[in-house]
Amino acid sequence: MPVFTRTCHICEANCGLLVELEDGRVVSIKGDPDDVLSQGHICPKATAIADIEADPDRLRTPLKRVGGDWVPVSWEEAFADIGARYASLKARGFEGALYIGNPSAHNYSLGMAFPGLKKALGTPNVFSASTVDQIPQQLVNMLMFGHNALWPIPDIDRTRLMVIVGANPFASNGSTWTVPGVRARVKALQARGGRLVVVDPRRTETAETADAHLFIRPGTDAAFLAALLLALDEAGLVRPGRLATFLDGLEAALAALRRFAIADLAAFSGVAEAEIRALAGALGSGEPAVVYGRMGVSTAAFGTLNHWLIQLLNIATGNLDREGGAMFSSPAIDLVAGSGPGNRGRYRSRVSGHPELLGEFPVVALAEEITTPGEGQVKALVVVAGNPVLSCPDGGALDRALQTLELMVSVDMYVTETSRHAHYILPPCGPLSKDHYPLALGPIAVRNFAKYSPVLLPVPEGEKTDWEIVTELARAIAGARGLPPQNPVPPRVMLDGMLKRGGLSLAALEAAPHGLDLGPLEPGRLPGRLREGVIRCAPAECLADLDRLAAALAEPAHGLLLIGRRHIRSNNSWLHNSRRLMKGPERCTLMIHPEDARARGIADGDRVRVSSSAGAVEVPAEVTEAIMPGTVSLPHGYGHGRAGVRLSVARERPGASINDLTRRDRFDPLSGNAAFSGTPVEVVAA
Ligand SMILES: Nc1nc2c(c(=O)[nH]1)N[C@H]1C(S)=C(S)[C@@H](COP(=O)(O)OP(=O)(O)OC[C@H]3O[C@@H](n4cnc5c(=O)[nH]c(N)nc54)[C@H](O)[C@@H]3O)O[C@H]1N2
Ligand SMILES: Nc1nc2c(c(=O)[nH]1)N[C@H]1C(S)=C(S)[C@@H](COP(=O)(O)OP(=O)(O)OC[C@H]3O[C@@H](n4cnc5c(=O)[nH]c(N)nc54)[C@H](O)[C@@H]3O)O[C@H]1N2
Ligand code: SF4
Ligand SMILES: [Mo]
């Protein structure tokens, strides 16, 4: 039977797959041992690609909502009606909005269609999953290194000490860090005498394997990281080495931190001062070491400060741009060279005045733009590959807001919690009918590589790729608005041109089905890669934000703080319709420490009611010492029981949405990122 190579598009790890096909059906999906990056690694989610292909709930034709019913319509009819309705609403002084979801980051051709759609919509109201995710990291890249896409990559394969703060790569497979097979890489680190330290309010799968795990109170990482820097400073271990010649403001940054006392910072974070001093000593030993932080420190009220402090630690210990430290890639397609650093503050959102960042407003502002009357009110929304009702803070408010729209379009292959509100759902063809290139993720991989995956199954008659849908949607809207027609370059042609600029070509990649290995990450990429030739260690906005940290230190602690979690067999909100992934025990449970459970008369398995100022949900309790006292945890992406959702497997165990509890008024003011971590909640037996 024919077997084809392919890169898995589901998460950031970019594993190489071997896909066995028979008569247009997937027979098996296995790891590709010859893949230059992943060398055979695979996780259970990859096999779900077969389920997506075969899923009877997956939409195959455009649908129009007529009352409570869905009626199949032709593409032409859908595009024409959407264009006319959008043009009419703009002519009446209302606005449109666009929400771009996570799977678009794993779909290079779809990404190429967005500039055209944005032009056609002609709205400042662009939102994406970036502001419930990694945007503080992009802002820090911009502020410190001069470009939002200049990512420091933990060199796990050569380090001696890896410190992971607020990430769980054993479940997530790594994020803003393309690192397939991270578990084996940790084992190798330990086998060569190195250490992994995890800082997390929960003893996660990653923490279980770590050499040390420090419990930290949710939302206090900025204090913990500042204390590490102060401890390094006090021990005389601030030694940036060769970086010193192109650092700007390191002393100013340290001076600004000296207003705090290590003891106060430690007490606030819940990590013992002695642990902090010991870790600082290890980081500053001169051996290769790296600090890495992800969702737990990004979707936090101090998201930007957290990532600034993390990079300051890598700089102060001389570990930036060094083997075994945080390194910079030499990608096949360089998204940094020849593009600006990234925009910010060019305009503001209508209702709350949020500044634009990278051409977007924060999603915490989406619902209010829809519900607040006035000139420029959002009355049309296009959602592409997103499920904001389950993914964004105060999803309940968004759920209600979407019902008031005059026009909503979802480019999605399912009737989800979000797309059920659409007037039109425009479904893309199955994943194997689309080609793949890791445009966004190749540059953040632990090794330089390039790999192209061609289409494996022809696009079925009457179906379209995401690129085609979004391009034709843009054409229809632009046409109805009387804008000049666009003539987009086909994605493959565009990709070939981009590859050729870097000395490769599509043909060269097509001749290498397991990918091209472009070598290990190299040290000494700086200062060459820095836009202004210097690293800005003391951005004014970060220093100013320390006042907010000082104020937080003085605030009284709240009873219970809610955090999220991910599971290896789940992916955000959208793989719960795969029966093979959903088997096993119920996963949408509230983890709670025995002390907190006892105080509330809650036993393991009891149904509990969790509430916040945004809403309430009921879920089973999972009483466990793996979570620290004062903290509770719920996974995100559940809540499939809402009326009209057509996900028959997911609805058998619908769970509840954590984002019915998270709040729109909790965000990082510097980046606009939602602050999920540490939402104050009450828990009672239901
Ligand atoms: N409380 C809390 N909330 C969170 C998080 C958290 O940790 N805690 N995590 C946040 C993060 S990191 C992210 S990235 C967001 C994700 O938020 P979103 O991107 O809004 O949501 P997803 O769950 O990824 O849903 C993706 C949707 O795209 C559809 N889809 C899948 N593949 C394709 C495709 O190829 N084409 C098209 N057109 N559609 C497709 C799916 O059917 C699904 O409906 O959630 C965020 N929300
Ligand atoms: N299996 C699976 N893989 C995925 C996904 C998925 O849903 N499922 N989603 C993908 C996406 S879109 C992303 S963005 C990545 C995310 O990748 P990761 O960031 O690695 O994933 P999370 O599990 O959200 O890890 C966040 C960790 O932060 C901890 N945490 C919460 N609050 C705090 C805090 O205040 N301080 C500290 N120090 N820690 C805290 C949590 O306990 C959790 O262990 O995963 C990707 N991969
Ligand atoms: S780790 Fe991510 S990329 Fe690799 S097989 Fe699993 S879902 Fe696919
Ligand atoms: Mo994400």
CSV table of C-alpha atoms in Angstrom, one decimal, residues 209-586:
chain,number,residue,atom,x,y,z
A,209,THR,CA,10.3,14.0,35.5
A,210,ALA,CA,12.2,17.1,36.4
A,211,ASP,CA,15.1,17.0,38.9
A,212,ALA,CA,13.4,19.7,40.9
A,213,HIS,CA,9.9,21.2,40.9
A,214,LEU,CA,9.1,24.5,42.6
A,215,PHE,CA,5.4,25.2,43.4
A,216,ILE,CA,4.7,28.9,42.6
A,217,ARG,CA,1.5,30.9,43.5
A,218,PRO,CA,-0.3,31.7,40.2
A,219,GLY,CA,0.4,35.1,38.7
A,220,THR,CA,3.5,35.8,40.8
A,221,ASP,CA,6.2,34.8,38.4
A,222,ALA,CA,7.4,38.4,37.8
A,223,ALA,CA,8.3,38.5,41.5
A,224,PHE,CA,10.0,35.2,41.4
A,225,LEU,CA,12.0,36.1,38.2
A,226,ALA,CA,13.0,39.5,39.6
A,227,ALA,CA,14.2,37.7,42.8
A,228,LEU,CA,16.3,35.4,40.7
A,229,LEU,CA,17.9,38.4,39.0
A,230,LEU,CA,18.5,40.2,42.3
A,231,ALA,CA,20.0,37.0,43.8
A,232,LEU,CA,22.4,36.7,40.8
A,233,ASP,CA,23.3,40.4,41.3
A,234,GLU,CA,23.9,40.0,45.0
A,235,ALA,CA,26.1,36.9,44.4
A,236,GLY,CA,28.2,38.8,41.9
A,237,LEU,CA,27.0,36.4,39.1
A,238,VAL,CA,25.8,38.9,36.6
A,239,ARG,CA,28.3,38.0,33.8
A,240,PRO,CA,26.9,38.6,30.3
A,241,GLY,CA,30.3,37.7,28.7
A,242,ARG,CA,30.6,38.5,25.0
A,243,LEU,CA,27.1,40.0,25.0
A,244,ALA,CA,28.3,42.9,27.1
A,245,THR,CA,29.6,44.8,24.0
A,246,PHE,CA,26.1,45.1,22.5
A,247,LEU,CA,23.9,45.4,25.6
A,248,ASP,CA,22.1,48.6,26.3
A,249,GLY,CA,20.7,49.2,29.8
A,250,LEU,CA,21.5,46.1,31.8
A,251,GLU,CA,22.6,48.1,34.8
A,252,ALA,CA,19.6,50.3,34.5
A,253,ALA,CA,17.3,47.2,34.6
A,254,LEU,CA,19.0,45.8,37.6
A,255,ALA,CA,18.9,49.2,39.4
A,256,ALA,CA,15.2,49.4,38.8
A,257,LEU,CA,14.7,45.9,40.3
A,258,ARG,CA,16.7,46.8,43.4
A,259,ARG,CA,13.7,48.7,44.8
A,260,PHE,CA,12.4,45.2,45.8
A,261,ALA,CA,13.7,42.9,48.6
A,262,ILE,CA,14.3,39.3,47.7
A,263,ALA,CA,12.5,38.2,50.8
A,264,ASP,CA,9.3,40.1,49.9
A,265,LEU,CA,9.4,38.8,46.3
A,266,ALA,CA,9.9,35.2,47.5
A,267,ALA,CA,7.1,35.5,50.1
A,268,PHE,CA,4.7,36.8,47.4
A,269,SER,CA,5.5,34.0,45.0
A,270,GLY,CA,5.4,31.2,47.6
A,271,VAL,CA,8.9,29.9,46.5
A,272,ALA,CA,11.3,29.8,49.4
A,273,GLU,CA,14.1,32.4,49.4
A,274,ALA,CA,16.7,29.7,49.8
A,275,GLU,CA,15.4,27.9,46.7
A,276,ILE,CA,15.6,31.1,44.7
A,277,ARG,CA,19.2,31.8,45.8
A,278,ALA,CA,20.2,28.2,45.0
A,279,LEU,CA,18.6,28.3,41.6
A,280,ALA,CA,20.3,31.7,40.9
A,281,GLY,CA,23.6,30.1,41.8
A,282,ALA,CA,23.1,27.3,39.4
A,283,LEU,CA,22.0,29.6,36.6
A,284,GLY,CA,25.0,31.8,37.2
A,285,SER,CA,27.5,29.0,37.4
A,286,GLY,CA,28.9,29.7,34.0
A,287,GLU,CA,27.7,26.3,32.6
A,288,PRO,CA,25.2,26.4,29.7
A,289,ALA,CA,21.8,27.1,31.1
A,290,VAL,CA,18.5,28.4,29.8
A,291,VAL,CA,15.3,29.8,31.2
A,292,TYR,CA,12.1,29.3,29.2
A,293,GLY,CA,8.5,30.4,29.9
A,294,ARG,CA,5.3,29.8,28.1
A,295,MET,CA,1.5,29.9,28.6
A,296,GLY,CA,1.6,30.1,32.4
A,297,VAL,CA,3.7,33.2,32.3
A,298,SER,CA,2.3,34.6,29.0
A,299,THR,CA,-1.4,34.6,29.8
A,300,ALA,CA,-0.8,36.4,33.0
A,301,ALA,CA,-1.4,39.9,34.3
A,302,PHE,CA,2.4,40.5,34.1
A,303,GLY,CA,2.9,38.6,30.8
A,304,THR,CA,5.3,41.1,29.3
A,305,LEU,CA,7.3,41.7,32.5
A,306,ASN,CA,7.6,37.9,32.8
A,307,HIS,CA,9.2,37.4,29.4
A,308,TRP,CA,11.4,40.5,29.8
A,309,LEU,CA,12.7,39.1,33.1
A,310,ILE,CA,13.2,35.6,31.5
A,311,GLN,CA,15.4,37.1,28.7
A,312,LEU,CA,17.2,39.3,31.2
A,313,LEU,CA,18.1,36.1,33.1
A,314,ASN,CA,19.4,34.5,29.9
A,315,ILE,CA,21.4,37.7,29.2
A,316,ALA,CA,22.7,38.3,32.7
A,317,THR,CA,24.1,34.7,32.9
A,318,GLY,CA,25.7,35.0,29.4
A,319,ASN,CA,23.4,32.3,28.0
A,320,LEU,CA,21.8,34.2,25.2
A,321,ASP,CA,23.1,33.3,21.7
A,322,ARG,CA,25.3,30.6,23.2
A,323,GLU,CA,25.3,26.8,22.7
A,324,GLY,CA,23.1,25.3,25.4
A,325,GLY,CA,21.4,28.6,26.1
A,326,ALA,CA,18.7,30.6,24.3
A,327,MET,CA,19.7,30.6,20.6
A,328,PHE,CA,18.6,32.2,17.4
A,329,SER,CA,17.9,30.2,14.2
A,330,SER,CA,19.0,30.5,10.6
A,331,PRO,CA,15.7,29.6,9.0
A,332,ALA,CA,15.2,28.5,5.4
A,333,ILE,CA,12.7,31.4,5.1
A,334,ASP,CA,13.7,34.3,7.2
A,335,LEU,CA,10.7,36.3,8.4
A,336,VAL,CA,12.9,38.8,10.2
A,337,ALA,CA,15.2,40.2,7.5
A,338,GLY,CA,13.5,42.6,5.2
A,339,SER,CA,10.5,43.3,7.4
A,340,GLY,CA,9.8,45.9,10.0
A,341,PRO,CA,10.1,45.2,13.7
A,342,GLY,CA,6.2,45.1,14.0
A,343,ASN,CA,3.8,47.9,14.6
A,344,ARG,CA,2.2,49.1,17.7
A,345,GLY,CA,0.1,52.0,18.9
A,346,ARG,CA,-0.9,53.3,15.5
A,347,TYR,CA,-4.5,53.4,16.4
A,348,ARG,CA,-6.8,52.5,19.3
A,349,SER,CA,-9.9,50.4,19.8
A,350,ARG,CA,-13.2,52.3,19.8
A,351,VAL,CA,-14.6,51.4,23.2
A,352,SER,CA,-11.7,51.0,25.6
A,353,GLY,CA,-8.9,52.6,23.7
A,354,HIS,CA,-6.7,49.5,23.6
A,355,PRO,CA,-3.6,50.3,21.4
A,356,GLU,CA,-3.1,48.2,18.3
A,357,LEU,CA,-0.2,45.7,18.6
A,358,LEU,CA,1.0,43.9,15.5
A,359,GLY,CA,-2.1,45.1,13.6
A,360,GLU,CA,-4.5,43.6,16.2
A,361,PHE,CA,-6.6,44.5,19.2
A,362,PRO,CA,-6.7,42.3,22.2
A,363,VAL,CA,-9.6,39.7,22.2
A,364,VAL,CA,-10.6,40.9,25.7
A,365,ALA,CA,-12.1,43.8,23.7
A,366,LEU,CA,-14.0,41.8,21.1
A,367,ALA,CA,-17.4,41.4,22.9
A,368,GLU,CA,-17.6,45.1,23.9
A,369,GLU,CA,-16.9,46.2,20.3
A,370,ILE,CA,-20.0,44.2,19.3
A,371,THR,CA,-22.3,45.2,22.1
A,372,THR,CA,-21.5,48.9,22.5
A,373,PRO,CA,-23.7,51.0,20.2
A,374,GLY,CA,-22.4,54.0,18.2
A,375,GLU,CA,-20.6,54.9,15.0
A,376,GLY,CA,-18.2,52.1,14.1
A,377,GLN,CA,-20.0,49.4,16.1
A,378,VAL,CA,-19.0,45.9,15.0
A,379,LYS,CA,-22.0,44.4,13.3
A,380,ALA,CA,-20.2,41.8,11.1
A,381,LEU,CA,-17.6,39.2,12.1
A,382,VAL,CA,-15.6,36.8,10.1
A,383,VAL,CA,-14.0,34.0,12.2
A,384,VAL,CA,-11.4,31.9,10.4
A,385,ALA,CA,-10.2,28.7,12.1
A,386,GLY,CA,-11.2,29.9,15.5
A,387,ASN,CA,-13.5,29.1,18.3
A,388,PRO,CA,-13.5,32.2,20.5
A,389,VAL,CA,-16.6,31.3,22.5
A,390,LEU,CA,-14.5,28.5,24.1
A,391,SER,CA,-11.1,30.1,23.8
A,392,CYS,CA,-11.4,33.7,24.9
A,393,PRO,CA,-11.9,35.1,28.4
A,394,ASP,CA,-15.5,35.6,29.4
A,395,GLY,CA,-16.6,33.3,26.6
A,396,GLY,CA,-20.2,33.6,27.9
A,397,ALA,CA,-20.3,37.3,27.1
A,398,LEU,CA,-18.9,36.7,23.7
A,399,ASP,CA,-21.4,33.9,23.1
A,400,ARG,CA,-24.2,36.3,23.9
A,401,ALA,CA,-22.7,39.1,21.8
A,402,LEU,CA,-22.4,36.9,18.7
A,403,GLN,CA,-26.1,36.4,18.7
A,404,THR,CA,-26.6,40.1,18.1
A,405,LEU,CA,-24.5,40.3,14.9
A,406,GLU,CA,-26.1,41.3,11.6
A,407,LEU,CA,-23.6,39.1,9.7
A,408,MET,CA,-21.3,36.4,10.9
A,409,VAL,CA,-19.2,34.1,8.8
A,410,SER,CA,-17.2,31.1,10.1
A,411,VAL,CA,-14.6,29.5,8.0
A,412,ASP,CA,-14.6,26.2,9.9
A,413,MET,CA,-15.4,22.5,9.1
A,414,TYR,CA,-17.6,22.0,12.1
A,415,VAL,CA,-20.8,23.5,13.7
A,416,THR,CA,-19.0,24.6,16.9
A,417,GLU,CA,-19.9,26.7,20.0
A,418,THR,CA,-18.8,29.7,17.9
A,419,SER,CA,-19.8,28.8,14.3
A,420,ARG,CA,-23.4,27.9,15.4
A,421,HIS,CA,-24.0,31.7,15.6
A,422,ALA,CA,-22.8,32.2,12.0
A,423,HIS,CA,-25.1,33.1,9.1
A,424,TYR,CA,-22.8,31.2,6.9
A,425,ILE,CA,-20.3,28.4,7.6
A,426,LEU,CA,-17.7,28.0,4.9
A,427,PRO,CA,-15.9,24.6,5.4
A,428,PRO,CA,-12.4,23.9,4.1
A,429,CYS,CA,-11.6,20.5,2.7
A,430,GLY,CA,-9.9,17.8,4.9
A,431,PRO,CA,-6.3,18.4,6.1
A,432,LEU,CA,-4.7,15.9,3.7
A,433,SER,CA,-6.0,17.8,0.7
A,434,LYS,CA,-3.9,20.8,1.7
A,435,ASP,CA,-0.1,21.1,1.3
A,436,HIS,CA,2.0,22.1,4.3
A,437,TYR,CA,5.1,24.2,5.0
A,438,PRO,CA,6.1,25.3,8.5
A,439,LEU,CA,6.4,29.0,7.7
A,440,ALA,CA,5.8,30.3,11.2
A,441,LEU,CA,7.3,27.4,13.1
A,442,GLY,CA,10.4,26.4,11.2
A,443,PRO,CA,12.2,29.5,12.5
A,444,ILE,CA,11.6,28.5,16.1
A,445,ALA,CA,12.8,24.9,15.8
A,446,VAL,CA,15.6,23.4,17.9
A,447,ARG,CA,17.4,22.6,14.7
A,448,ASN,CA,17.4,24.4,11.3
A,449,PHE,CA,15.4,22.5,8.8
A,450,ALA,CA,13.0,22.8,5.9
A,451,LYS,CA,10.3,20.4,4.7
A,452,TYR,CA,7.5,20.6,2.3
A,453,SER,CA,4.5,18.3,2.4
A,454,PRO,CA,2.5,18.0,-0.8
A,455,VAL,CA,-1.2,17.4,-1.1
A,456,LEU,CA,-2.0,13.7,-0.4
A,457,LEU,CA,-5.7,13.5,-1.3
A,458,PRO,CA,-7.2,15.5,-4.2
A,459,VAL,CA,-9.6,18.2,-3.1
A,460,PRO,CA,-13.1,16.5,-3.5
A,461,GLU,CA,-15.4,17.9,-6.1
A,462,GLY,CA,-17.2,21.0,-4.8
A,463,GLU,CA,-14.8,21.5,-1.9
A,464,LYS,CA,-12.2,24.2,-1.4
A,465,THR,CA,-9.0,24.8,0.6
A,466,ASP,CA,-8.9,27.6,3.2
A,467,TRP,CA,-6.8,29.7,0.9
A,468,GLU,CA,-9.4,29.5,-1.8
A,469,ILE,CA,-12.3,30.2,0.5
A,470,VAL,CA,-10.7,33.2,2.1
A,471,THR,CA,-9.4,34.6,-1.2
A,472,GLU,CA,-12.8,34.2,-2.8
A,473,LEU,CA,-14.5,35.7,0.2
A,474,ALA,CA,-12.1,38.7,0.1
A,475,ARG,CA,-12.8,39.1,-3.7
A,476,ALA,CA,-16.6,39.0,-3.1
A,477,ILE,CA,-16.5,41.6,-0.3
A,478,ALA,CA,-14.0,43.9,-2.1
A,479,GLY,CA,-16.2,43.6,-5.3
A,480,ALA,CA,-19.4,44.5,-3.4
A,481,ARG,CA,-17.6,47.5,-1.8
A,482,GLY,CA,-16.4,48.7,-5.1
A,483,LEU,CA,-12.7,48.2,-4.2
A,484,PRO,CA,-10.2,47.4,-6.9
A,485,PRO,CA,-9.9,43.6,-7.6
A,486,GLN,CA,-7.0,41.7,-6.1
A,487,ASN,CA,-4.9,39.2,-8.0
A,488,PRO,CA,-3.3,37.1,-5.4
A,489,VAL,CA,-0.2,35.0,-6.2
A,490,PRO,CA,-0.9,31.3,-5.6
A,491,PRO,CA,0.6,30.1,-2.3
A,492,ARG,CA,3.0,27.5,-3.9
A,493,VAL,CA,4.4,30.2,-6.2
A,494,MET,CA,4.8,32.6,-3.3
A,495,LEU,CA,6.5,29.9,-1.2
A,496,ASP,CA,8.9,29.0,-4.0
A,497,GLY,CA,9.9,32.6,-4.2
A,498,MET,CA,10.5,32.9,-0.5
A,499,LEU,CA,12.5,29.7,-0.5
A,500,LYS,CA,14.6,30.9,-3.4
A,501,ARG,CA,15.5,34.0,-1.6
A,502,GLY,CA,17.1,31.8,1.0
A,503,GLY,CA,18.9,29.7,-1.6
A,504,LEU,CA,16.4,26.8,-1.6
A,505,SER,CA,13.4,26.0,-3.8
A,506,LEU,CA,10.2,24.1,-3.8
A,507,ALA,CA,11.7,21.6,-6.2
A,508,ALA,CA,14.7,21.0,-3.8
A,509,LEU,CA,12.3,20.3,-1.0
A,510,GLU,CA,10.1,18.1,-3.1
A,511,ALA,CA,13.1,16.0,-3.8
A,512,ALA,CA,13.7,15.6,0.0
A,513,PRO,CA,10.5,14.0,1.3
A,514,HIS,CA,11.9,13.5,4.9
A,515,GLY,CA,13.0,17.2,5.0
A,516,LEU,CA,16.3,18.9,4.6
A,517,ASP,CA,18.5,19.2,7.7
A,518,LEU,CA,20.1,22.7,7.7
A,519,GLY,CA,22.2,22.0,10.7
A,520,PRO,CA,22.2,22.8,14.5
A,521,LEU,CA,21.5,26.3,15.8
A,522,GLU,CA,24.6,28.3,15.7
A,523,PRO,CA,26.0,30.7,18.4
A,524,GLY,CA,27.1,34.1,17.5
A,525,ARG,CA,24.0,35.1,15.5
A,526,LEU,CA,24.0,38.3,17.5
A,527,PRO,CA,24.6,41.2,17.2
A,528,GLY,CA,24.1,40.5,13.4
A,529,ARG,CA,20.4,39.7,13.8
A,530,LEU,CA,19.6,42.6,16.0
A,531,ARG,CA,17.8,45.4,14.2
A,532,GLU,CA,19.7,48.2,15.9
A,533,GLY,CA,22.8,46.2,16.7
A,534,VAL,CA,22.0,46.3,20.5
A,535,ILE,CA,19.8,44.4,22.9
A,536,ARG,CA,17.6,46.9,24.8
A,537,CYS,CA,17.7,45.5,28.4
A,538,ALA,CA,15.7,48.3,30.0
A,539,PRO,CA,12.6,49.1,27.9
A,540,ALA,CA,10.9,52.1,29.4
A,541,GLU,CA,7.5,50.4,29.5
A,542,CYS,CA,8.9,47.5,31.4
A,543,LEU,CA,10.6,49.6,34.0
A,544,ALA,CA,7.4,51.6,34.4
A,545,ASP,CA,5.3,48.5,34.9
A,546,LEU,CA,7.3,47.6,38.0
A,547,ASP,CA,5.1,50.0,39.8
A,548,ARG,CA,2.2,47.6,39.1
A,549,LEU,CA,4.2,44.7,40.5
A,550,ALA,CA,5.0,46.7,43.6
A,551,ALA,CA,1.2,47.3,44.0
A,552,ALA,CA,0.4,43.6,43.6
A,553,LEU,CA,2.9,42.7,46.3
A,554,ALA,CA,0.9,44.8,48.7
A,555,GLU,CA,-2.5,43.2,47.8
A,556,PRO,CA,-4.0,40.7,50.1
A,557,ALA,CA,-4.1,37.1,48.8
A,558,HIS,CA,-7.4,35.7,47.4
A,559,GLY,CA,-8.8,32.4,48.5
A,560,LEU,CA,-8.6,30.2,45.4
A,561,LEU,CA,-6.9,30.9,42.1
A,562,LEU,CA,-7.9,29.1,38.9
A,563,ILE,CA,-5.3,28.0,36.4
A,564,GLY,CA,-5.6,25.9,33.2
A,565,ARG,CA,-4.1,22.8,31.9
A,566,ARG,CA,-3.5,20.8,28.7
A,567,HIS,CA,-3.7,17.0,28.0
A,568,ILE,CA,-1.7,15.1,25.5
A,569,ARG,CA,-4.8,13.7,23.9
A,570,SER,CA,-6.6,17.0,23.3
A,571,ASN,CA,-5.9,20.1,21.3
A,572,ASN,CA,-7.5,23.4,22.4
A,573,SER,CA,-11.3,23.1,21.6
A,574,TRP,CA,-11.2,21.0,18.5
A,575,LEU,CA,-10.1,17.5,18.7
A,576,HIS,CA,-12.8,16.3,21.1
A,577,ASN,CA,-14.8,14.7,18.2
A,578,SER,CA,-12.1,12.0,17.8
A,579,ARG,CA,-13.3,8.9,19.6
A,580,ARG,CA,-9.8,7.4,19.8
A,581,LEU,CA,-8.5,10.5,21.6
A,582,MET,CA,-11.5,10.9,23.9
A,583,LYS,CA,-11.5,7.4,25.4
A,584,GLY,CA,-10.3,7.0,29.0
A,585,PRO,CA,-11.3,8.8,32.1
A,586,GLU,CA,-13.2,12.1,32.2
